[in-house]
Tab-separated table of N, CA, C and O in Angstrom:
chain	number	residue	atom	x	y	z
A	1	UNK	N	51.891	-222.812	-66.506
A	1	UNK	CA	53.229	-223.302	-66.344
A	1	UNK	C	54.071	-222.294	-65.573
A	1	UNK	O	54.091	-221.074	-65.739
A	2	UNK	N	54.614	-222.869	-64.885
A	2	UNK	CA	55.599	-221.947	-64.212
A	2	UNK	C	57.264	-221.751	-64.734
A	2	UNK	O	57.830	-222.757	-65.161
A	3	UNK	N	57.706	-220.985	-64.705
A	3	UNK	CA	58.994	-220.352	-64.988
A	3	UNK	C	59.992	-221.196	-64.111
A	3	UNK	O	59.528	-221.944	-63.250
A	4	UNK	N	61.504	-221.085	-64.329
A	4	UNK	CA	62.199	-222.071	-63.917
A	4	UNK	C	63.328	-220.726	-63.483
A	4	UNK	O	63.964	-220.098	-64.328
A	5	UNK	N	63.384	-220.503	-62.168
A	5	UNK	CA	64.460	-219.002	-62.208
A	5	UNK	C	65.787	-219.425	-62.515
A	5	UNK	O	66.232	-220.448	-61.997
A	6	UNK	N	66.477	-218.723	-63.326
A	6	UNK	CA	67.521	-218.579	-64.165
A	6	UNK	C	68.494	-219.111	-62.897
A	6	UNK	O	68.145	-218.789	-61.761
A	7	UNK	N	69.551	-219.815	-63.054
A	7	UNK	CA	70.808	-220.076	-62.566
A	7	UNK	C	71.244	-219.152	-62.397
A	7	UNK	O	71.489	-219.163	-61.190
A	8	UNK	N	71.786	-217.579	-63.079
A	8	UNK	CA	72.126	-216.543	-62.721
A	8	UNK	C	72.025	-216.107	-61.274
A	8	UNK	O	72.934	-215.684	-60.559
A	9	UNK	N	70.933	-216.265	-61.020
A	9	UNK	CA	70.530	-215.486	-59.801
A	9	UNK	C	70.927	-216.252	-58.627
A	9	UNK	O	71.236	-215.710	-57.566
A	10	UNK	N	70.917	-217.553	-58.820
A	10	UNK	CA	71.444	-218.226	-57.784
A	10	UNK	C	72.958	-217.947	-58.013
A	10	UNK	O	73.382	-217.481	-56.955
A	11	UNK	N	73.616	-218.000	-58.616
A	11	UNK	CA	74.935	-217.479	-58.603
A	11	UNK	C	75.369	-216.273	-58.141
A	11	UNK	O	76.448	-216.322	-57.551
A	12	UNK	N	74.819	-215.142	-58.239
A	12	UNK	CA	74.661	-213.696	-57.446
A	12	UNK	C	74.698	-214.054	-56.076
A	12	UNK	O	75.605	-214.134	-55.248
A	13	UNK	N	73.483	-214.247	-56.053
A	13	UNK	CA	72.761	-214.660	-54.675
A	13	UNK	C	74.129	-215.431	-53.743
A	13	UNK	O	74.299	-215.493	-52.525
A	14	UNK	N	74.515	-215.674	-54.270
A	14	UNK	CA	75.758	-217.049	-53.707
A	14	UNK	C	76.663	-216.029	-53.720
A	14	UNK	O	76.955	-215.921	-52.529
A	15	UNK	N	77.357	-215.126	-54.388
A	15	UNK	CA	78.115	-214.711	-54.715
A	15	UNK	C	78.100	-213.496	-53.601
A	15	UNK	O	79.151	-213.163	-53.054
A	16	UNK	N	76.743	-212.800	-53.273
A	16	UNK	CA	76.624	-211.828	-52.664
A	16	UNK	C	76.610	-212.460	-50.835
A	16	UNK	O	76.855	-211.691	-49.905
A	17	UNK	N	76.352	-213.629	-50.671
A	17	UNK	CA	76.218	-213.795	-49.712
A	17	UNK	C	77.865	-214.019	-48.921
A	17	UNK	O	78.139	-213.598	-47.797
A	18	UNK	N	78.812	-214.780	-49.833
A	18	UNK	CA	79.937	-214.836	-49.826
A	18	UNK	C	80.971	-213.488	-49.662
A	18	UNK	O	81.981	-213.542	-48.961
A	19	UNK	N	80.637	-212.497	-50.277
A	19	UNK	CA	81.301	-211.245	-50.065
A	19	UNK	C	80.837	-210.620	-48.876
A	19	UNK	O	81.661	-210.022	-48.184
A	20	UNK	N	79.706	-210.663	-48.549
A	20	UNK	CA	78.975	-210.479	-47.194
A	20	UNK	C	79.556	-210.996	-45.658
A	20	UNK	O	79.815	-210.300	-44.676
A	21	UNK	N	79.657	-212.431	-45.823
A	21	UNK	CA	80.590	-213.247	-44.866
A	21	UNK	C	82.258	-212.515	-45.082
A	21	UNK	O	82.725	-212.180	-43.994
A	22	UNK	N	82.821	-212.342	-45.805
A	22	UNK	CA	84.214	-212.196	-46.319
A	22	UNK	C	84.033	-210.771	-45.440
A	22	UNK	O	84.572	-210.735	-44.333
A	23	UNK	N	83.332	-209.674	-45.882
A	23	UNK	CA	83.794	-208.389	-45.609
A	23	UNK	C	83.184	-208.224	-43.783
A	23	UNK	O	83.439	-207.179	-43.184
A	24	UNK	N	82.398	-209.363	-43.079
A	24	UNK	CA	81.863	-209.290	-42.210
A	24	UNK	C	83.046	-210.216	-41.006
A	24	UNK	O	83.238	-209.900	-39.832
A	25	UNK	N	83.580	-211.188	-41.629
A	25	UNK	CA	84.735	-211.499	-40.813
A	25	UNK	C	86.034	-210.989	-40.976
A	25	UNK	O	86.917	-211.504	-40.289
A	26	UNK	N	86.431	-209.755	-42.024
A	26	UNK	CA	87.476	-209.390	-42.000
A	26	UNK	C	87.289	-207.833	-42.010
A	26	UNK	O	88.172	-207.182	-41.452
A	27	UNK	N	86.366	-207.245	-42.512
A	27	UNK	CA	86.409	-205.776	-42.364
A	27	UNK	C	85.939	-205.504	-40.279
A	27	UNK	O	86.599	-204.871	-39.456
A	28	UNK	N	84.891	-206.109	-40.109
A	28	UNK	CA	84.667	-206.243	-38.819
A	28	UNK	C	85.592	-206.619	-37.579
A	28	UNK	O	85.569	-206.011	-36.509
A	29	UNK	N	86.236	-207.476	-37.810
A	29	UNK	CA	87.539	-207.370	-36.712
A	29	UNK	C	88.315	-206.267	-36.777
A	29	UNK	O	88.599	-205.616	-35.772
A	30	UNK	N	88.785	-205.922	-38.162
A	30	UNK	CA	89.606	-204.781	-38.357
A	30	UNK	C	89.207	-203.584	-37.952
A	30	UNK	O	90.105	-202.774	-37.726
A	31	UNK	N	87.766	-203.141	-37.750
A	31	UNK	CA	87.508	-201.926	-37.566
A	31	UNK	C	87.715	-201.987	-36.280
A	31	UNK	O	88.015	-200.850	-35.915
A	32	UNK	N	87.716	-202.761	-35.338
A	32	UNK	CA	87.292	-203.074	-33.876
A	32	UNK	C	89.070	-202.842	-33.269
A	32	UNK	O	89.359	-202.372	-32.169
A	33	UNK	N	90.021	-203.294	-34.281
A	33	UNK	CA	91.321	-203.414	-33.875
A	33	UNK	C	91.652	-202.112	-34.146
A	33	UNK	O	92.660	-201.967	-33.453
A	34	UNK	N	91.428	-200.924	-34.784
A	34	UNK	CA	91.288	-199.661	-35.322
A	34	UNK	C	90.549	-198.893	-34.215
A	34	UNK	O	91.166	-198.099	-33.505
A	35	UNK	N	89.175	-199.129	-34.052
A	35	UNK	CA	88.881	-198.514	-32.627
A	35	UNK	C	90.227	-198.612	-31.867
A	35	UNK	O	91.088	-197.738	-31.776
A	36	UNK	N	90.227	-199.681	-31.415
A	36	UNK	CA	90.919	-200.151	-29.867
A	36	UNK	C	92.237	-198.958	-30.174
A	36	UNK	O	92.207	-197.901	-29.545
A	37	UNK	N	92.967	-199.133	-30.821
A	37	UNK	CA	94.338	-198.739	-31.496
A	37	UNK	C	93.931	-197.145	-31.177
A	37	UNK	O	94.896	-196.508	-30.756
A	38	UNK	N	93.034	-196.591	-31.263
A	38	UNK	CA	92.948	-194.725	-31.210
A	38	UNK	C	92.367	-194.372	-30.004
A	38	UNK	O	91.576	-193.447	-29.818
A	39	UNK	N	92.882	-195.300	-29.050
A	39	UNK	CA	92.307	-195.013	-27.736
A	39	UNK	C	93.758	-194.418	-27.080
A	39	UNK	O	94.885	-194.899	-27.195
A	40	UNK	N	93.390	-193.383	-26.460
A	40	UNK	CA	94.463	-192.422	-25.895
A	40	UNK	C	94.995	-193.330	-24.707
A	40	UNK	O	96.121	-192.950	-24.388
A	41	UNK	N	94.475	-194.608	-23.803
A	41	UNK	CA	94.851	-194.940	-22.624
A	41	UNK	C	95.732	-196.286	-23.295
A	41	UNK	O	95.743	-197.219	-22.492
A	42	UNK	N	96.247	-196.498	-24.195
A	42	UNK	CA	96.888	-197.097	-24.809
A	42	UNK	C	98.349	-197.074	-24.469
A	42	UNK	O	99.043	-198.040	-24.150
A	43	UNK	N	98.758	-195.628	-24.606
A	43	UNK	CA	99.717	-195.477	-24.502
A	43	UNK	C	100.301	-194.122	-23.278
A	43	UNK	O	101.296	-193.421	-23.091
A	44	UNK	N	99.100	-194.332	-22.752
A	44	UNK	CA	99.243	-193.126	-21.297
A	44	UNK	C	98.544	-194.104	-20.548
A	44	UNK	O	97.927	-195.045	-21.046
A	45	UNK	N	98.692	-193.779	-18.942
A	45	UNK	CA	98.232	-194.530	-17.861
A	45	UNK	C	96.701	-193.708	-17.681
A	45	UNK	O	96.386	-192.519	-17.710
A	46	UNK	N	96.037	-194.819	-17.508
A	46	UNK	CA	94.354	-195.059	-17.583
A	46	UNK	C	93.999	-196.882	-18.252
A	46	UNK	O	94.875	-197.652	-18.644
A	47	UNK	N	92.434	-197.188	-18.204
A	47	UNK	CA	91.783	-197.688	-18.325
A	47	UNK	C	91.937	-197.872	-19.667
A	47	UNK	O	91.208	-196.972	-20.085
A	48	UNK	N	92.342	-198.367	-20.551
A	48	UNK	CA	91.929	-198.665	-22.276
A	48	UNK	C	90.248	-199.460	-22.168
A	48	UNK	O	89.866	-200.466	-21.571
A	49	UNK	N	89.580	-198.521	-22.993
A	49	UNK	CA	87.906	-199.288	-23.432
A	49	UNK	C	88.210	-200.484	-23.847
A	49	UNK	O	87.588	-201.318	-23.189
A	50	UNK	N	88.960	-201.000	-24.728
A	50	UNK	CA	88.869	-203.136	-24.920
A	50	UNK	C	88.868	-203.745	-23.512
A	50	UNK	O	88.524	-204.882	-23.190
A	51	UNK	N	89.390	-202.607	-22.633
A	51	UNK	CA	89.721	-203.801	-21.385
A	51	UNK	C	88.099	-204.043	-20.517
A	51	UNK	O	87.771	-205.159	-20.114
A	52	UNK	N	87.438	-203.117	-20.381
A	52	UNK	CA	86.038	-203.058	-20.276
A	52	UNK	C	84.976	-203.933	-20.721
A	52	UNK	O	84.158	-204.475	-19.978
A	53	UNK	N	85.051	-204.058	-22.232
A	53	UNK	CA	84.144	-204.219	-22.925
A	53	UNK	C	84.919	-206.102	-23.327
A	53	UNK	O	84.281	-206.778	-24.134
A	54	UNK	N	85.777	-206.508	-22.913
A	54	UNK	CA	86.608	-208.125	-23.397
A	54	UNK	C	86.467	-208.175	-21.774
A	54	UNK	O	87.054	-209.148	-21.299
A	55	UNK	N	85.983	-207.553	-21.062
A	55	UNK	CA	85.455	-208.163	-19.111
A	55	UNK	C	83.836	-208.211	-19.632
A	55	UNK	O	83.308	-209.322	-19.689
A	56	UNK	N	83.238	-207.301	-19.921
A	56	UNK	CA	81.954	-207.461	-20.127
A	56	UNK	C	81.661	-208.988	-20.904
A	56	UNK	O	80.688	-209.667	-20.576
A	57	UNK	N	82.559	-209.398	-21.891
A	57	UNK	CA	82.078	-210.576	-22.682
A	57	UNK	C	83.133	-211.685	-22.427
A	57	UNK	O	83.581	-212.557	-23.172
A	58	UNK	N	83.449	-211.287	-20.794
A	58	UNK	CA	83.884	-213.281	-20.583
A	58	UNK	C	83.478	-213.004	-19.287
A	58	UNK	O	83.884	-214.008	-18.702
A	59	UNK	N	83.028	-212.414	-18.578
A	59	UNK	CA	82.420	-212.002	-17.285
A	59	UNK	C	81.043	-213.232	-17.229
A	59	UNK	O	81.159	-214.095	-16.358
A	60	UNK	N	79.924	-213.285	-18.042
A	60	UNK	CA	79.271	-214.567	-18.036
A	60	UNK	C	79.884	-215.847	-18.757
A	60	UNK	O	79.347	-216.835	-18.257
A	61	UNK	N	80.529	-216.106	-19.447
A	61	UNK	CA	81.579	-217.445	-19.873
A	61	UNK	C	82.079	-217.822	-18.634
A	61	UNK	O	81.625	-218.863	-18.161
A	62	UNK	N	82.983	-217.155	-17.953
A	62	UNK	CA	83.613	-217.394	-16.851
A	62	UNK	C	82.749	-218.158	-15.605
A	62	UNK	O	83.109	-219.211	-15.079
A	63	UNK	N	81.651	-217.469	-15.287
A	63	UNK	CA	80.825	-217.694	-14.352
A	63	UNK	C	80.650	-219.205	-14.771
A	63	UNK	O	81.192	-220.194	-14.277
A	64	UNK	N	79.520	-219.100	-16.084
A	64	UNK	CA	78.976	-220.484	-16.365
A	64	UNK	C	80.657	-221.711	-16.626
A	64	UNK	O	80.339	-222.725	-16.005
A	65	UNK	N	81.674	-221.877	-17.048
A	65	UNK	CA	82.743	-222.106	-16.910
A	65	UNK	C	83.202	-222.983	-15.231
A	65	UNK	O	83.398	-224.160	-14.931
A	66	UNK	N	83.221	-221.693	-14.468
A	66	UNK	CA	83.477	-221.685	-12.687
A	66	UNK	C	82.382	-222.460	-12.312
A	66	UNK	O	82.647	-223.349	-11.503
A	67	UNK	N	80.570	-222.314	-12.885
A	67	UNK	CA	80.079	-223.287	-12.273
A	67	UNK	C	80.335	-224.795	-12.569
A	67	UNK	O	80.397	-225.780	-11.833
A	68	UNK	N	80.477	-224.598	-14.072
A	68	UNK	CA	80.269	-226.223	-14.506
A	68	UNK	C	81.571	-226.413	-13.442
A	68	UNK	O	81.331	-226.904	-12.339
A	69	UNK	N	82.592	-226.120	-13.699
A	69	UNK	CA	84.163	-226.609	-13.278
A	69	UNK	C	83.754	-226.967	-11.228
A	69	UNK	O	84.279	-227.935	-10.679
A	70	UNK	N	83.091	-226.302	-10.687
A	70	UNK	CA	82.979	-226.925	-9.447
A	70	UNK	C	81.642	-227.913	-9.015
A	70	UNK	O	81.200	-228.304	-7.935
A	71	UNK	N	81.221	-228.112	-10.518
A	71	UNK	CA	80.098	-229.351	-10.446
A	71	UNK	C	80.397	-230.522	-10.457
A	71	UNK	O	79.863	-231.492	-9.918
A	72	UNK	N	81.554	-230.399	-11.289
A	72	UNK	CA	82.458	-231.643	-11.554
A	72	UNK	C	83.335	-232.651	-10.987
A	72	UNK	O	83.498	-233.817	-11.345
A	73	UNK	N	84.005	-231.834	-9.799
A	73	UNK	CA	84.610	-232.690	-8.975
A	73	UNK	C	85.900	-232.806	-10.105
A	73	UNK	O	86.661	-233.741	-9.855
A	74	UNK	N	86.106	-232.324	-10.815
A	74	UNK	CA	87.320	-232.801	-11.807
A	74	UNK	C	88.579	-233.036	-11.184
A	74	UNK	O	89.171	-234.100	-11.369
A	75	UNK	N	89.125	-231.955	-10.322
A	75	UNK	CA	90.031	-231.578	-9.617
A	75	UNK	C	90.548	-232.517	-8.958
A	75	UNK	O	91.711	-232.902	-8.838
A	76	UNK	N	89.281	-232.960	-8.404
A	76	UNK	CA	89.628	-234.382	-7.071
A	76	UNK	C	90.162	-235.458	-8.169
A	76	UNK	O	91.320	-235.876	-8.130
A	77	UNK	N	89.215	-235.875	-9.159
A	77	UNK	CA	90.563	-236.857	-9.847
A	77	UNK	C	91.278	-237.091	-10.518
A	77	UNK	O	91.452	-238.028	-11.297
A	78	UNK	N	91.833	-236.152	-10.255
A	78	UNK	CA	93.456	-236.024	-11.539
A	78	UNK	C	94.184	-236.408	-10.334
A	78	UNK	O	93.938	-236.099	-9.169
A	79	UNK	N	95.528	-237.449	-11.012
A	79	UNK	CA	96.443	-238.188	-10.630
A	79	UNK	C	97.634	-236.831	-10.459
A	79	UNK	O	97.433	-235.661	-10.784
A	80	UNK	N	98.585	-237.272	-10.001
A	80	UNK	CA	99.929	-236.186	-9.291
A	80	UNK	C	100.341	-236.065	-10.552
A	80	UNK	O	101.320	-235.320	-10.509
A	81	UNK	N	100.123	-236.403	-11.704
A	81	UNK	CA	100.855	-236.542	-13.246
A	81	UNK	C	99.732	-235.218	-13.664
A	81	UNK	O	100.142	-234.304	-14.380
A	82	UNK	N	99.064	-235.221	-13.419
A	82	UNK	CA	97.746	-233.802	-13.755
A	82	UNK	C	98.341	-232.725	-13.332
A	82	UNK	O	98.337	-231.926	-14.268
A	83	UNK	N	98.835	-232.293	-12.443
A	83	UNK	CA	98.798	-230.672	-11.641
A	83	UNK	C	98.305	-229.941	-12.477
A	83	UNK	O	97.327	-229.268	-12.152
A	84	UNK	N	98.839	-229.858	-13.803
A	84	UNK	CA	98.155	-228.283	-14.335
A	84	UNK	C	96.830	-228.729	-14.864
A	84	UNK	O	96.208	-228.055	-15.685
A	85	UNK	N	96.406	-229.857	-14.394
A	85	UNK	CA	94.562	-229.243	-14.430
A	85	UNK	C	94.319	-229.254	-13.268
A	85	UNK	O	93.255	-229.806	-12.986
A	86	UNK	N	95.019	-228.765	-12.269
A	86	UNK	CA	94.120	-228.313	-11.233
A	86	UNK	C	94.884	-226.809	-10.560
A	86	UNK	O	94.455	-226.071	-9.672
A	87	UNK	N	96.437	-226.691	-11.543
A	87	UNK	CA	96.815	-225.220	-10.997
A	87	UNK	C	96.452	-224.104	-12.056
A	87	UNK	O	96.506	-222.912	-11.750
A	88	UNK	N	95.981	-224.656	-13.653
A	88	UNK	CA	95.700	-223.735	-14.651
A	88	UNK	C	94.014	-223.096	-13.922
A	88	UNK	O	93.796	-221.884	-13.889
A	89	UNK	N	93.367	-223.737	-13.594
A	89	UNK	CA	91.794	-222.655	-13.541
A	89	UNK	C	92.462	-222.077	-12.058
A	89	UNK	O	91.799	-221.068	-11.816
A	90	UNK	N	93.166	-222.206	-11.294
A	90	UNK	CA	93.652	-221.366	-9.546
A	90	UNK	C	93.830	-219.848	-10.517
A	90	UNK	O	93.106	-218.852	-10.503
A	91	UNK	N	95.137	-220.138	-11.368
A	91	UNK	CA	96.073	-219.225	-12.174
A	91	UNK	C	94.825	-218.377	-12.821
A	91	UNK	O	94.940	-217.200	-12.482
A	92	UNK	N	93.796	-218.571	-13.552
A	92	UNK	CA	92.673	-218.174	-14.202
A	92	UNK	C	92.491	-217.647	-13.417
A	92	UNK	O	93.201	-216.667	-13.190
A	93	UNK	N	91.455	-217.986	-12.569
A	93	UNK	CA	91.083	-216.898	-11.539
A	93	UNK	C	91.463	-216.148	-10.917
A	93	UNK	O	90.668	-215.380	-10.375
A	94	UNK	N	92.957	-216.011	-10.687
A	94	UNK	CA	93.332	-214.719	-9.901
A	94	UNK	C	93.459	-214.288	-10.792
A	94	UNK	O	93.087	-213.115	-10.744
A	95	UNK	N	93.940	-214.667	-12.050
A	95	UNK	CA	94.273	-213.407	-13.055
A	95	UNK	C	92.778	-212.234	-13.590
A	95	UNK	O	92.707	-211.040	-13.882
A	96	UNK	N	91.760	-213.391	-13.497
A	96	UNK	CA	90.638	-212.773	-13.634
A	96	UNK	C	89.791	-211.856	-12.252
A	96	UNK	O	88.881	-211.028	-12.308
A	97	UNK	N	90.345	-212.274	-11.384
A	97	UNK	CA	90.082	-211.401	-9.965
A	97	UNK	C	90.630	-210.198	-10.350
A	97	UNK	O	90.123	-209.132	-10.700
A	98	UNK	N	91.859	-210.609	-10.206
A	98	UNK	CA	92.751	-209.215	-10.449
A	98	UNK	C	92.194	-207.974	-11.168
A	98	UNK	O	92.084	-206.794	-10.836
A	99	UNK	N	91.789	-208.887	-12.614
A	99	UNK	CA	91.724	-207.347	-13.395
A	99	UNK	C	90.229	-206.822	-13.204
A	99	UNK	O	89.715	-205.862	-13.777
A	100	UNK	N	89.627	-207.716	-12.223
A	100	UNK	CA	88.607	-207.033	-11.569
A	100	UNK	C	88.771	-205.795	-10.707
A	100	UNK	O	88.230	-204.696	-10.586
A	101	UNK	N	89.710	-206.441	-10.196
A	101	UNK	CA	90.223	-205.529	-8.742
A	101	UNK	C	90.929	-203.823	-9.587
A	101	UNK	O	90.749	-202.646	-9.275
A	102	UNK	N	91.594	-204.357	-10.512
A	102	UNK	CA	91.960	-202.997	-11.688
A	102	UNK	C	91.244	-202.474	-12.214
A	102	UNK	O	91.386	-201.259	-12.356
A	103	UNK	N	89.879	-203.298	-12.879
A	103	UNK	CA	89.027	-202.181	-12.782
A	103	UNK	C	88.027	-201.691	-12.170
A	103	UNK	O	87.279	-200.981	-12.842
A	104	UNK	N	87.769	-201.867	-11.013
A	104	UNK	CA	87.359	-201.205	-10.010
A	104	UNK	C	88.454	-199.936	-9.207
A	104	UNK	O	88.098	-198.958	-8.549
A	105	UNK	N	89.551	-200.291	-9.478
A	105	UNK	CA	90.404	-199.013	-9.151
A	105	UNK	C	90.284	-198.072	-10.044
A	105	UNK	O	90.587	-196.971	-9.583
A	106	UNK	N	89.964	-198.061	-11.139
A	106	UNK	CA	90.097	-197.583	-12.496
A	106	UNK	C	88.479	-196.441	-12.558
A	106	UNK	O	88.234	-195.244	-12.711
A	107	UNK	N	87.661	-197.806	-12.315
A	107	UNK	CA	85.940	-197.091	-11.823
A	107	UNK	C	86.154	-195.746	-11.022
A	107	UNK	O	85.763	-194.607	-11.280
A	108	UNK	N	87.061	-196.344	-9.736
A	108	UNK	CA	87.071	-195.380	-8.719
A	108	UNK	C	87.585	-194.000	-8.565
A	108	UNK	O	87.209	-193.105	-7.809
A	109	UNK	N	88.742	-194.034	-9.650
A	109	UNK	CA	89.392	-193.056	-9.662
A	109	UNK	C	88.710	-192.180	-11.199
A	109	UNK	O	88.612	-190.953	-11.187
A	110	UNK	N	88.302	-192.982	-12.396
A	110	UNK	CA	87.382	-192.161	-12.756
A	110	UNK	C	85.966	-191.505	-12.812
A	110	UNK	O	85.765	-190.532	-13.539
């Protein structure tokens, strides 16, 4: 005959996995906002590291984004009542050029 494992343990088990998620979506952002925060280029002129590392992780979003968005033809049919779906991704992209272009000045000079 086999044993029937105690309810206890599934309750732990549940319990531990829950504090796990809890301290993993809230201690984890926080430490990251704590990094960012003791970075000296924060509040002196230079490069701040978030700005690096938040290009590194929309740098492929963007791409795959820019391709789907010129697969689509979307642009072409929005009515004159649309504009800002076809001046919000213009606005995107220079803003995202740009802080290319900043940090490559940023590269260059450090």
């Amino acid at each position: 005959m086999h044993k029937k494992p105690s309810a206890t343990i599934f309750v732990y088990a549940n319990a531990a996995i829950l504090i796990g998620l809890a301290l993993y979506f809230s201690l984890f952002p926080a430490g990251i906002v704590l990094y960012d925060l003791t970075d000296p280029h924060i509040r002196n002129p230079g490069m701040p590291r978030a700005a690096l590392r938040l290009f590194k992780e929309l740098t492929p979003k963007y791409g795959r984004w820019a391709q789907k968005r010129l697969g689509s033809d979307r642009g072409a049919s929005l009515s004159s009542q649309g504009i800002s779906g076809t001046e919000w991704p213009l606005f995107g992209s220079i803003f995202y050029l740009w802080s290319v272009e900043s940090l490559q000045q940023a590269w260059e000079q450090d």
